[in-house]
XYZ file of C-alpha atoms in Angstrom:
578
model
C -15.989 32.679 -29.279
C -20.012 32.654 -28.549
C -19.823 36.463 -28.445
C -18.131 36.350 -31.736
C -20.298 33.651 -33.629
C -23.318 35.517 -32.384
C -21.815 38.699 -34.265
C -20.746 37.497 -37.351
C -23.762 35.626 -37.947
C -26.345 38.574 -37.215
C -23.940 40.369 -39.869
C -24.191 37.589 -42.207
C -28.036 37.609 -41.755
C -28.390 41.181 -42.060
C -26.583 41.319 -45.513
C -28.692 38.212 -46.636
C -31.961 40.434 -45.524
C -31.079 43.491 -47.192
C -29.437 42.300 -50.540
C -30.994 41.521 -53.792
C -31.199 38.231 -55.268
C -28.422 38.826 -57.869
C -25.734 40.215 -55.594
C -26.387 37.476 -52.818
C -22.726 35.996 -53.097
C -20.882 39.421 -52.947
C -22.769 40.930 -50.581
C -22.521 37.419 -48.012
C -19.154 36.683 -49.018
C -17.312 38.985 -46.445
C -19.673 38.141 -43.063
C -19.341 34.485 -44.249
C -15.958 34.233 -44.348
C -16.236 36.054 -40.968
C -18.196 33.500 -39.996
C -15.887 30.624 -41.129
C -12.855 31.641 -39.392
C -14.857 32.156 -36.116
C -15.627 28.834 -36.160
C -12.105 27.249 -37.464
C -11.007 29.594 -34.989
C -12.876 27.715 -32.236
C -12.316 24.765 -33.659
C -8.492 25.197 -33.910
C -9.321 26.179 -30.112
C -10.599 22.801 -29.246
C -8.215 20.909 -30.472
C -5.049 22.766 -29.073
C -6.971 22.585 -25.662
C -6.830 18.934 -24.748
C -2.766 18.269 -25.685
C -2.286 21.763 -23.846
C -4.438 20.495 -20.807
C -2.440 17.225 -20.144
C 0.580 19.153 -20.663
C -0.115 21.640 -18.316
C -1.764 19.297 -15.908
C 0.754 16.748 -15.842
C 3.212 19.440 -15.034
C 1.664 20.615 -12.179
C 0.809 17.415 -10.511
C 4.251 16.091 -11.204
C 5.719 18.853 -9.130
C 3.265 18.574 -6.435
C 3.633 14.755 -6.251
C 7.211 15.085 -5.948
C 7.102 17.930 -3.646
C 4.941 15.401 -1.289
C 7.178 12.974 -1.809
C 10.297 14.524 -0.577
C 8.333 15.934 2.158
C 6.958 12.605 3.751
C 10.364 10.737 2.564
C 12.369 13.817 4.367
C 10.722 14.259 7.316
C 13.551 14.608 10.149
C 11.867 11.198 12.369
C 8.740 9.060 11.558
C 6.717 10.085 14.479
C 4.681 12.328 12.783
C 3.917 9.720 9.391
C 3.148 7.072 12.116
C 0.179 9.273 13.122
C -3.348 8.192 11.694
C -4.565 11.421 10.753
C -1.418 12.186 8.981
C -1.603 9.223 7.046
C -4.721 10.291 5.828
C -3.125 13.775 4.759
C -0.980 11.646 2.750
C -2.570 9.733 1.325
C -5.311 12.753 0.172
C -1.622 14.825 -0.942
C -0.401 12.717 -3.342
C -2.838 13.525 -5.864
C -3.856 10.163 -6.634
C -7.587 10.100 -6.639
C -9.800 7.530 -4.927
C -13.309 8.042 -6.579
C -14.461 10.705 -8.900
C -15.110 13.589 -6.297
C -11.096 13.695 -5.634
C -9.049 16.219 -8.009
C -5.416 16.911 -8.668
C -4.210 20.422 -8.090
C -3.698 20.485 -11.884
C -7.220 19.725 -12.541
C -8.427 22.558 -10.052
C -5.776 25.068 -11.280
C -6.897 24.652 -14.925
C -10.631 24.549 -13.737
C -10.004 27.901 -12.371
C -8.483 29.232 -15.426
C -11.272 27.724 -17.520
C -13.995 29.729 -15.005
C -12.259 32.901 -15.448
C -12.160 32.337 -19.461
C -15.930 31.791 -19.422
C -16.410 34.782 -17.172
C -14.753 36.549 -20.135
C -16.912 35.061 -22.524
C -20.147 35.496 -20.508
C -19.174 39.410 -20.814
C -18.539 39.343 -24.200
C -21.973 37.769 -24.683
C -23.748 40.293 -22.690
C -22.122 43.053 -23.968
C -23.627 41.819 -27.259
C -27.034 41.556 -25.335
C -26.695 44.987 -24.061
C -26.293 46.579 -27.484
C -30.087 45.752 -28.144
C -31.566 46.293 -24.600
C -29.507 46.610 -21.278
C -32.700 44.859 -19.389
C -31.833 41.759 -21.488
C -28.249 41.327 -19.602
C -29.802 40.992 -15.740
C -33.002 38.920 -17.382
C -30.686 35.845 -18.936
C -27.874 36.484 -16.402
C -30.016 35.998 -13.243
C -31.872 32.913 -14.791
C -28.980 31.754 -15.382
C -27.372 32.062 -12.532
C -30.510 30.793 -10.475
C -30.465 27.876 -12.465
C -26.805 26.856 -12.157
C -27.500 27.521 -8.319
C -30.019 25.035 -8.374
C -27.834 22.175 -9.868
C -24.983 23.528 -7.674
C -26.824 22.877 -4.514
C -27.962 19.615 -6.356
C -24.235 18.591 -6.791
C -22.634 19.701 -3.137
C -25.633 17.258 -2.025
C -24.861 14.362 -3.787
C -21.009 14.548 -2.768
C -21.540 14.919 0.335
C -23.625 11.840 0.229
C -21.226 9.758 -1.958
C -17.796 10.932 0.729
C -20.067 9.258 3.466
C -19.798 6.329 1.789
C -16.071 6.180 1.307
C -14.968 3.984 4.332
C -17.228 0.968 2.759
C -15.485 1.901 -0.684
C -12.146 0.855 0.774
C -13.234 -1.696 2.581
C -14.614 -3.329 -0.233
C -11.589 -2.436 -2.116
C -9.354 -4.098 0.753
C -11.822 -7.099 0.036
C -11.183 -7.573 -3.411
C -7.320 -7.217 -2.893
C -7.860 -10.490 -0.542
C -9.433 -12.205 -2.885
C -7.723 -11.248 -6.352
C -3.792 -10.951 -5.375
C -1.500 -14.167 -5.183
C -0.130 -13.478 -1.393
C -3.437 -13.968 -0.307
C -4.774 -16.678 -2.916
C -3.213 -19.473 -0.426
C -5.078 -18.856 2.541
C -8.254 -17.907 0.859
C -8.168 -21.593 -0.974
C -6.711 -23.285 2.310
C -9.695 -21.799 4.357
C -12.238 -21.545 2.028
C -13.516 -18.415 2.866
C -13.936 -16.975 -0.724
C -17.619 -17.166 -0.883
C -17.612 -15.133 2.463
C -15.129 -12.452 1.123
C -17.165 -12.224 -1.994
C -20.388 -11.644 0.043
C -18.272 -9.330 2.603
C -16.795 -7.084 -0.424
C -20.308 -6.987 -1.870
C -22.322 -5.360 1.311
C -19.847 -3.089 1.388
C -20.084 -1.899 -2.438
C -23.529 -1.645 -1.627
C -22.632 0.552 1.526
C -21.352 2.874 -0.973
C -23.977 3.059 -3.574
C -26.971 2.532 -2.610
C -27.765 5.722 -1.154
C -25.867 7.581 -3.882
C -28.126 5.475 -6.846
C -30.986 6.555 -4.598
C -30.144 10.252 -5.162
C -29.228 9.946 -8.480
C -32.914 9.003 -9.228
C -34.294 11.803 -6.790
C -32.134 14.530 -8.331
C -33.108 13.198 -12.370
C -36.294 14.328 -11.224
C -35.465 17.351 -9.839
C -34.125 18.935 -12.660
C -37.591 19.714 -14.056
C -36.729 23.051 -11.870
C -33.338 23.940 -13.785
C -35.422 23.259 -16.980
C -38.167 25.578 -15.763
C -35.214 28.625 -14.941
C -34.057 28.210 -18.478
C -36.819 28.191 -20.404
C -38.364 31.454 -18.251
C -35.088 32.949 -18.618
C -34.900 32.998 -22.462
C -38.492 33.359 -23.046
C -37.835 36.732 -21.167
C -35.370 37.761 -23.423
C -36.627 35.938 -26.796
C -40.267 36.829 -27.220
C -39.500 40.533 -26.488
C -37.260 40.545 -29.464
C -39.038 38.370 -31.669
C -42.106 40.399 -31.093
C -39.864 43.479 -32.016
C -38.679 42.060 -35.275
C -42.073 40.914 -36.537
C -43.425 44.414 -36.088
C -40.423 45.893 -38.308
C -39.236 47.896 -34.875
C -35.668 45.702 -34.952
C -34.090 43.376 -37.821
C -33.741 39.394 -37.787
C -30.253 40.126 -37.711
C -30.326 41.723 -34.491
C -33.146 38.913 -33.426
C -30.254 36.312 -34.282
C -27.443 37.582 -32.076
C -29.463 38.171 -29.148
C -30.763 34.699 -29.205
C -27.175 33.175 -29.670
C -25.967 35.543 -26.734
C -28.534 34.702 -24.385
C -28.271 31.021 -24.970
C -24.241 31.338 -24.742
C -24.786 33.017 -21.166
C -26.503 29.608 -19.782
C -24.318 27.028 -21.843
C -20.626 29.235 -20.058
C -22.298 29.043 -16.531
C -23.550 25.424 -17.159
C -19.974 25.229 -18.222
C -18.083 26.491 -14.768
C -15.816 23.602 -13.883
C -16.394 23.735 -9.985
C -16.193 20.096 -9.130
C -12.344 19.973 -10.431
C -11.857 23.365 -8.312
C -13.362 21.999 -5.325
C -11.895 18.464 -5.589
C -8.555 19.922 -5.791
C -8.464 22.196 -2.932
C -8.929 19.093 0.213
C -5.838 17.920 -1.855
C -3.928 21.514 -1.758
C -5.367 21.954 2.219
C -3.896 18.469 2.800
C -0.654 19.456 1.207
C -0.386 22.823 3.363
C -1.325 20.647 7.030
C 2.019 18.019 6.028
C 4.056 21.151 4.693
C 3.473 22.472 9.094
C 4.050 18.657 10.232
C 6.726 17.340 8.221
C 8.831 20.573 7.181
C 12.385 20.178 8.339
C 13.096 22.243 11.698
C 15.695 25.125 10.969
C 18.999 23.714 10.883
C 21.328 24.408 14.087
C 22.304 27.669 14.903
C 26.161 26.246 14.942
C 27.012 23.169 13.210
C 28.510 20.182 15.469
C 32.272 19.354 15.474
C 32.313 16.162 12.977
C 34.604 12.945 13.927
C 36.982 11.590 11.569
C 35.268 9.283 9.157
C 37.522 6.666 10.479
C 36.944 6.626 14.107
C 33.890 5.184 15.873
C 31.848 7.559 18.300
C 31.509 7.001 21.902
C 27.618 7.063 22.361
C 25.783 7.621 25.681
C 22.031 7.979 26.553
C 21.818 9.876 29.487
C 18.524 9.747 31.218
C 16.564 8.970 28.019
C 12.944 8.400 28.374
C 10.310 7.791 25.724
C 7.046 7.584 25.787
C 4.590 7.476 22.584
C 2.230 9.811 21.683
C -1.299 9.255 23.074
C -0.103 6.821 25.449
C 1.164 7.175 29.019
C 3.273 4.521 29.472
C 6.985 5.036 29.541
C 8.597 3.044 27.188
C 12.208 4.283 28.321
C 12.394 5.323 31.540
C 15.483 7.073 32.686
C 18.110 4.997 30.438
C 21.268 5.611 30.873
C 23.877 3.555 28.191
C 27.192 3.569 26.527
C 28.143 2.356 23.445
C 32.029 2.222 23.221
C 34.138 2.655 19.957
C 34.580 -0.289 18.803
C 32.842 -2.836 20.040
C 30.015 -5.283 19.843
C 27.269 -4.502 22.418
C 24.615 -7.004 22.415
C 20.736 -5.402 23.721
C 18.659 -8.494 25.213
C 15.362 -8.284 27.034
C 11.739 -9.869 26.859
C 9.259 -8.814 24.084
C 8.221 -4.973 24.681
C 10.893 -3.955 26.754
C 11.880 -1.353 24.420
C 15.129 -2.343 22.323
C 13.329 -1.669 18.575
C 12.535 1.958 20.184
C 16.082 2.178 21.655
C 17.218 1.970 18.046
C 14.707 4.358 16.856
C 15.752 7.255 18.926
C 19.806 5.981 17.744
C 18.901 6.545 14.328
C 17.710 9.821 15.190
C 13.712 8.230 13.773
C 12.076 9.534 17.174
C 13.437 12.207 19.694
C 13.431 11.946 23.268
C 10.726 12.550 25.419
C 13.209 13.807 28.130
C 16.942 13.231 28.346
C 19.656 13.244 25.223
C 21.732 11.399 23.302
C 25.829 12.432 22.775
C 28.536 11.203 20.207
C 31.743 11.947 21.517
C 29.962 14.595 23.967
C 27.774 16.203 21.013
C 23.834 15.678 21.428
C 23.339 14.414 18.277
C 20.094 16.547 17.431
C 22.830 19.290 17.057
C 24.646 17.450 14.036
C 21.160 17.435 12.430
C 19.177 13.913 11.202
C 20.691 13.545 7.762
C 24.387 14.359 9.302
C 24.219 11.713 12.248
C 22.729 9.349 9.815
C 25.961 9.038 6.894
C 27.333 8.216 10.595
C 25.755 4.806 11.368
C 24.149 1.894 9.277
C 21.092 -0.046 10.763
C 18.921 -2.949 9.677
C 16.162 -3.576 10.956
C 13.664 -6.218 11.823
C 11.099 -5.790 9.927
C 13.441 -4.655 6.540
C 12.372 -3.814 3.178
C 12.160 -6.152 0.616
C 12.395 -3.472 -2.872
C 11.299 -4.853 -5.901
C 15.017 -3.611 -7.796
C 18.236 -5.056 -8.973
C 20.035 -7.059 -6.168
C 22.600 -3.964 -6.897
C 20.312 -1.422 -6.093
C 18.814 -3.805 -2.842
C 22.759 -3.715 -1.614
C 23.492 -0.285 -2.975
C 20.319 1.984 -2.459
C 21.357 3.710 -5.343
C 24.755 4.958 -3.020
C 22.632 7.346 -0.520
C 25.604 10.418 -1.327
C 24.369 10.198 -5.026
C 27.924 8.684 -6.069
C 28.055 5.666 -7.747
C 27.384 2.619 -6.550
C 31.090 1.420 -5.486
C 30.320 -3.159 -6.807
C 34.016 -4.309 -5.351
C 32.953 -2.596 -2.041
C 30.121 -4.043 -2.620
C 30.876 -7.859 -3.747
C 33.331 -7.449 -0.404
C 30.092 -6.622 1.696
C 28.401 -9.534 -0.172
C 31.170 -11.812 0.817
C 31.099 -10.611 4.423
C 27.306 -11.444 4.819
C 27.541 -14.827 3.282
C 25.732 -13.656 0.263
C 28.287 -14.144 -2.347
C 26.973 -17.768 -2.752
C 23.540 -17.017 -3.727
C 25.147 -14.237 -5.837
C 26.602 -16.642 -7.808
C 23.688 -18.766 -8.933
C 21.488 -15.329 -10.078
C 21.223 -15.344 -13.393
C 22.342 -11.699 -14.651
C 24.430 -11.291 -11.396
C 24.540 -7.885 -9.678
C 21.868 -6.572 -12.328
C 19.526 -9.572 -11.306
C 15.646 -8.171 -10.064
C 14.742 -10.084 -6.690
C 11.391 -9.899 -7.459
C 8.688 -12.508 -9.449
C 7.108 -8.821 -10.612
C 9.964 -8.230 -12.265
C 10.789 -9.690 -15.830
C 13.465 -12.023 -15.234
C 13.271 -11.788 -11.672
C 13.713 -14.323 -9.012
C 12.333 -15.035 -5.605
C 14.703 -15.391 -2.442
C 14.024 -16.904 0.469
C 13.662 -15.720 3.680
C 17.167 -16.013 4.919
C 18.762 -14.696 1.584
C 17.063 -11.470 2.307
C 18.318 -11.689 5.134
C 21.907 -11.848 3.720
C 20.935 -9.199 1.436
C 20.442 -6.434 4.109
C 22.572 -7.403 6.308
C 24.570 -7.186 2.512
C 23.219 -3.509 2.564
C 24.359 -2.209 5.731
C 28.076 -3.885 5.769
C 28.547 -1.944 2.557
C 27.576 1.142 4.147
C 29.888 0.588 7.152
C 32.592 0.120 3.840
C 31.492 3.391 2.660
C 31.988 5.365 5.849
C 29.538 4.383 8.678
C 31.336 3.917 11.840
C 28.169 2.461 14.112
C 26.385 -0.622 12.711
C 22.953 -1.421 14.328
C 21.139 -4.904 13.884
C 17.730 -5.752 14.964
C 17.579 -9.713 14.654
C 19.345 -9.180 11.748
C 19.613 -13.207 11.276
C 16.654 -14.407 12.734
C 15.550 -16.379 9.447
C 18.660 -18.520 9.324
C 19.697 -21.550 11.326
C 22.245 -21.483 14.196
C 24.863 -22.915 12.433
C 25.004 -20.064 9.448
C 23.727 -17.393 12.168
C 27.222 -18.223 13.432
C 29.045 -18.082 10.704
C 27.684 -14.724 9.706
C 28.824 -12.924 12.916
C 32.131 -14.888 12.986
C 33.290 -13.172 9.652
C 30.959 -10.019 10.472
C 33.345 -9.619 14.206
C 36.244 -9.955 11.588
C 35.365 -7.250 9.398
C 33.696 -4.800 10.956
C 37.287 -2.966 10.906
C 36.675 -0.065 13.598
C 33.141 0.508 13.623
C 30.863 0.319 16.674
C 28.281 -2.807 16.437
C 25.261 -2.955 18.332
C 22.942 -6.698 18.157
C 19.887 -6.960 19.307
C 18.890 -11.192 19.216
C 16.643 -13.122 20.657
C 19.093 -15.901 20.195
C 21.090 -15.967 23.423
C 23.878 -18.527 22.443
C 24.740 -15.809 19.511
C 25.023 -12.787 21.857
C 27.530 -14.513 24.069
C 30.075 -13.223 21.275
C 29.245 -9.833 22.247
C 32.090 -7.832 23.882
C 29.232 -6.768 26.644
C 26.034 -7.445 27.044
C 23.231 -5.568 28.662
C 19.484 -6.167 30.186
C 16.781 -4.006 29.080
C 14.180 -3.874 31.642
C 11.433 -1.875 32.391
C 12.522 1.231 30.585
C 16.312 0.756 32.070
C 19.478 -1.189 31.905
C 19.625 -3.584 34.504
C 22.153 -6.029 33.953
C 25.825 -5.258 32.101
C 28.455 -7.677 31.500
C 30.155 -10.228 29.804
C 28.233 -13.462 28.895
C 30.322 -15.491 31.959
C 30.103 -12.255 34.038
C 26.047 -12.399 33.689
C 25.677 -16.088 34.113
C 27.507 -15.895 37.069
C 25.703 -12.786 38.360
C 22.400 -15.432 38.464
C 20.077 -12.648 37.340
C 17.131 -12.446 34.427
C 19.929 -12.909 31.379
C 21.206 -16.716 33.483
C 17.696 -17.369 33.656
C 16.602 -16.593 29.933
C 19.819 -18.223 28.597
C 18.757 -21.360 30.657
C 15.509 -21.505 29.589
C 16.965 -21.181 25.617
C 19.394 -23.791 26.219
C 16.799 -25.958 27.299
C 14.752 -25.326 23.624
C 18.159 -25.825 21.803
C 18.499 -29.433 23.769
C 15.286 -30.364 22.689
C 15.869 -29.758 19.099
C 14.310 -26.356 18.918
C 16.684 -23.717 17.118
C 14.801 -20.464 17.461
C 14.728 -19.964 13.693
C 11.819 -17.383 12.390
C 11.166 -18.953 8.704
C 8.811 -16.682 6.867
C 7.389 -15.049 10.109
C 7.094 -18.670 12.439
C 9.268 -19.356 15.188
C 10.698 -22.969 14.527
């Protein structure tokens, strides 16, 4: 377009210059309507370019995004997303920018298309330049280019100086969380440390900018140089030709396109995007580093014998240990453990002896550091992590609360993307006491358990309780033959606890159970019962069979007893131990 504008309008002055006052609107007529569609042409240009941008961009990022997505949400275990660094790559993946020097892929793609498009039009503009003097095209072009160096260099510096003052950007954006959402608004009234947070959230803004306002004002005044470049830089070209065209040895109409050439040259390199292109590719780098550490492994060379849907496995650990990355402390050492068809194996030990790891590496979420675990003889790394997983059903201690339907909570949207089965599901709500609580929502099944929501409620503490253990009795109804429960009840009281394992022992039809509770007196309903100690199992029993035995589960069940008698029941209520 610059190359063309500076064309047709040297044409249009050159038939102005050499016509005669009566034939003035003839003559001009052609080059100006030349002229004229050039620039509806360009302007036709601008406005398809912004729709066609967001299009294009929105595209692009919404494949990435969901490409990142299914990565982090498909990684085989969670050791890997548990890792700082990775974390990081996340977060820096998903395209979702922090501060201003952070691009999409989009944004950098399209930047990269726009460079190349200038590059075109920077050739088209000194091929015009050429056709009066070929010294013309490496006079502009190098001042130019010197001068978008200089504010290059400029830029690079000033990033670099803003990124080091990212950490105190999300601190102070951790700060004003704290002190603006309703979660926190309690404790910051109850303490009344709002002045403090105010003060803490401000050092840190100032952290971030100080420094970069600093620069800003250093590099205003450093653009006296750029200024310099571009006024050299045309002067070398312009007062050539202007001295040419006042002697009679070119036309103004030659004059004219040279000077809209040259000045198109430095307005397409002042023009290259390169922050988009160089925003976007810590994004794409980040992408490529989770794409090594989260792909999927290749799937087994031969694909394990499956059970019957309706039989329970026969599980074993054999000589498991487990230690965590970084650390050298075995948290499994050498366990060796069976988990029989059928029944209800309660896990007991003291804090940190390894039981929410234990059920980590049984949902397949870790691998072993050394030993294996079999289903019906099978290591179950061979049936692959998705496989073992339509297997077994787990909740866990520290459970998701989702901001959906109380039908999607239950459901989870029916994992085999069938739908969502409500009688199997009303039947799971009945077996985990939830049917009550069901009734008093006010749209029922299609209720939001969330204030966020519109027309959503808030349930307590032991209602979302109810509501996963809800979640994984329905998937034991759709097909899960080992049901795994880390405190799954520890926000009600004894007497409901009770109730909820009496009528989950009644329905749990053939699947395998395994409890993990730190209440003692619910346990004792367990068909067997084992100690984890220091990495190992080293009590197994009934409950009588261990009380008489005299070893650490009598003495833990003595000491519990003792709370219960003096009126404690064990009960965590929103996090606190009553």
């Amino acid at each position: 377009m610059p190359a063309a504008t500076a064309v047709t309008m040297a044409l249009l002055v050159s038939r102005l210059d050499t016509s005669s006052s009566g034939e003035v609107f003839a003559v001009a007529l052609g080059p100006l309507l030349a002229f004229g569609a050039v620039l509806l042409a360009g302007h036709v240009v601008d406005a398809l370019a912004e729709p066609l941008r967001f299009v294009a961009e929105a595209r692009m990022d919404g494949a990435h995004r969901a490409h990142i997505a299914r990565l982090a949400a498909g990684s085989p275990t969670i050791g890997a997303l548990e890792r700082p660094e990775v974390q990081e790559r996340v977060r820096l993946a998903r395209a979702d920018p922090d501060n201003w020097t952070e691009r999409t892929p989009g944004q950098g793609a399209l930047a990269q298309l726009g460079e190349f498009v200038r590059i075109l039009g920077i050739t088209a503009s000194c091929l015009v330049l050429a056709r009066y003097a070929w010294w013309l095209v490496p006079v502009v072009l190098l001042a130019a280019v010197a001068a978008r160096s200089v504010g290059y260099r400029q830029g690079l510096a000033f990033i670099r100086l803003w990124l080091a003052g990212v950490s105190h950007g999300r601190r102070a954006h951790m700060w004003q969380e704290v002190l603006t959402q309703p979660a926190e608004a309690k404790e910051v009234r109850v303490f009344g440390f709002a002045e403090w947070g105010v003060q803490r959230e401000q050092h840190h803004i100032h952290g971030m900018f100080d420094r970069a306002w600093a620069a800003g004002v250093r590099d205003l005044n450093r653009q006296w140089g750029r200024l310099a470049l571009t006024v050299l830089g045309l002067a070398a070209a312009y007062v050539p030709v202007a001295l040419d065209a006042a002697h009679g040895t070119t036309t103004v109409a030659v004059e004219t396109a040279v000077f809209a050439a040259g000045w198109s040259v430095f307005t397409a390199l002042d023009g290259l995007d390169w922050r988009n292109r160089l925003g976007a590719l810590p994004v794409l780098q980040a992408a490529r580093k989770l794409d090594e550490e989260l792909g999927a492994p290749a799937a087994p060379a031969h694909a394990a014998p499956a059970s019957r849907p309706e039989d329970a496995p026969l599980v074993r650990f054999e000589q498991v240990e487990f230690t965590y990355p970084g650390t050298e402390r075995k948290v499994l050492d050498g366990l060796d453990l069976e988990i029989r068809p059928g029944e209800l194996l309660a896990v007991v030990g003291l804090n940190g002896a390894g039981k929410s790891t234990l059920i980590k590496l049984l949902s397949s979420l870790y691998e072993p550091t050394a030993g294996r675990i079999t289903a019906d003889g099978t290591d179950i790394a061979e049936f692959g992590p998705a496989e073992w997983r339509r297997r077994i059903s787990v909740v866990f201690q520290d459970f998701v609360r989702y901001h959906l339907t109380l039908s999607d909570n239950v459901t989870l949207g029916q994992a085999d993307g069938t739908v969502p089965d409500l009688t199997r599901a009303e039947a799971a709500a009945r077996d985990a006491g939830l049917d009550e609580v069901l009734a008093r929502l006010p749209h029922g099944w299609d209720t939001p358990v969330a204030r966020s929501r519109t027309g959503g409620v808030d349930l307590s503490g032991g209602q979302w309780q109810q509501v996963v253990l809800a979640r994984a009795l329905y998937a034991v109804r759709s097909g899960a033959r080992l049901l795994v429960l880390d405190e799954p009840t520890a926000h009600l009281d004894v007497r409901t606890e009770f109730d909820v394992f009496s009528r989950l022992a009644a329905h749990r039809g053939s699947s395998s159970v395994v409890l993990i509770s730190h209440r003692l007196s619910t346990v004792r309903q367990a068909d067997r019962i084992v100690v984890l100690d220091g990495g190992r199992i080293t009590e197994s029993g009934t409950h009588e069979e261990l009380m008489a035995l005299g070893g650490s589960y009598a003495e833990m069940f003595a000491i519990q007893a003792e709370r219960f008698g003096a009126g404690f029941d064990d009960r965590i209520e929103d996090g606190e131990l009553e």
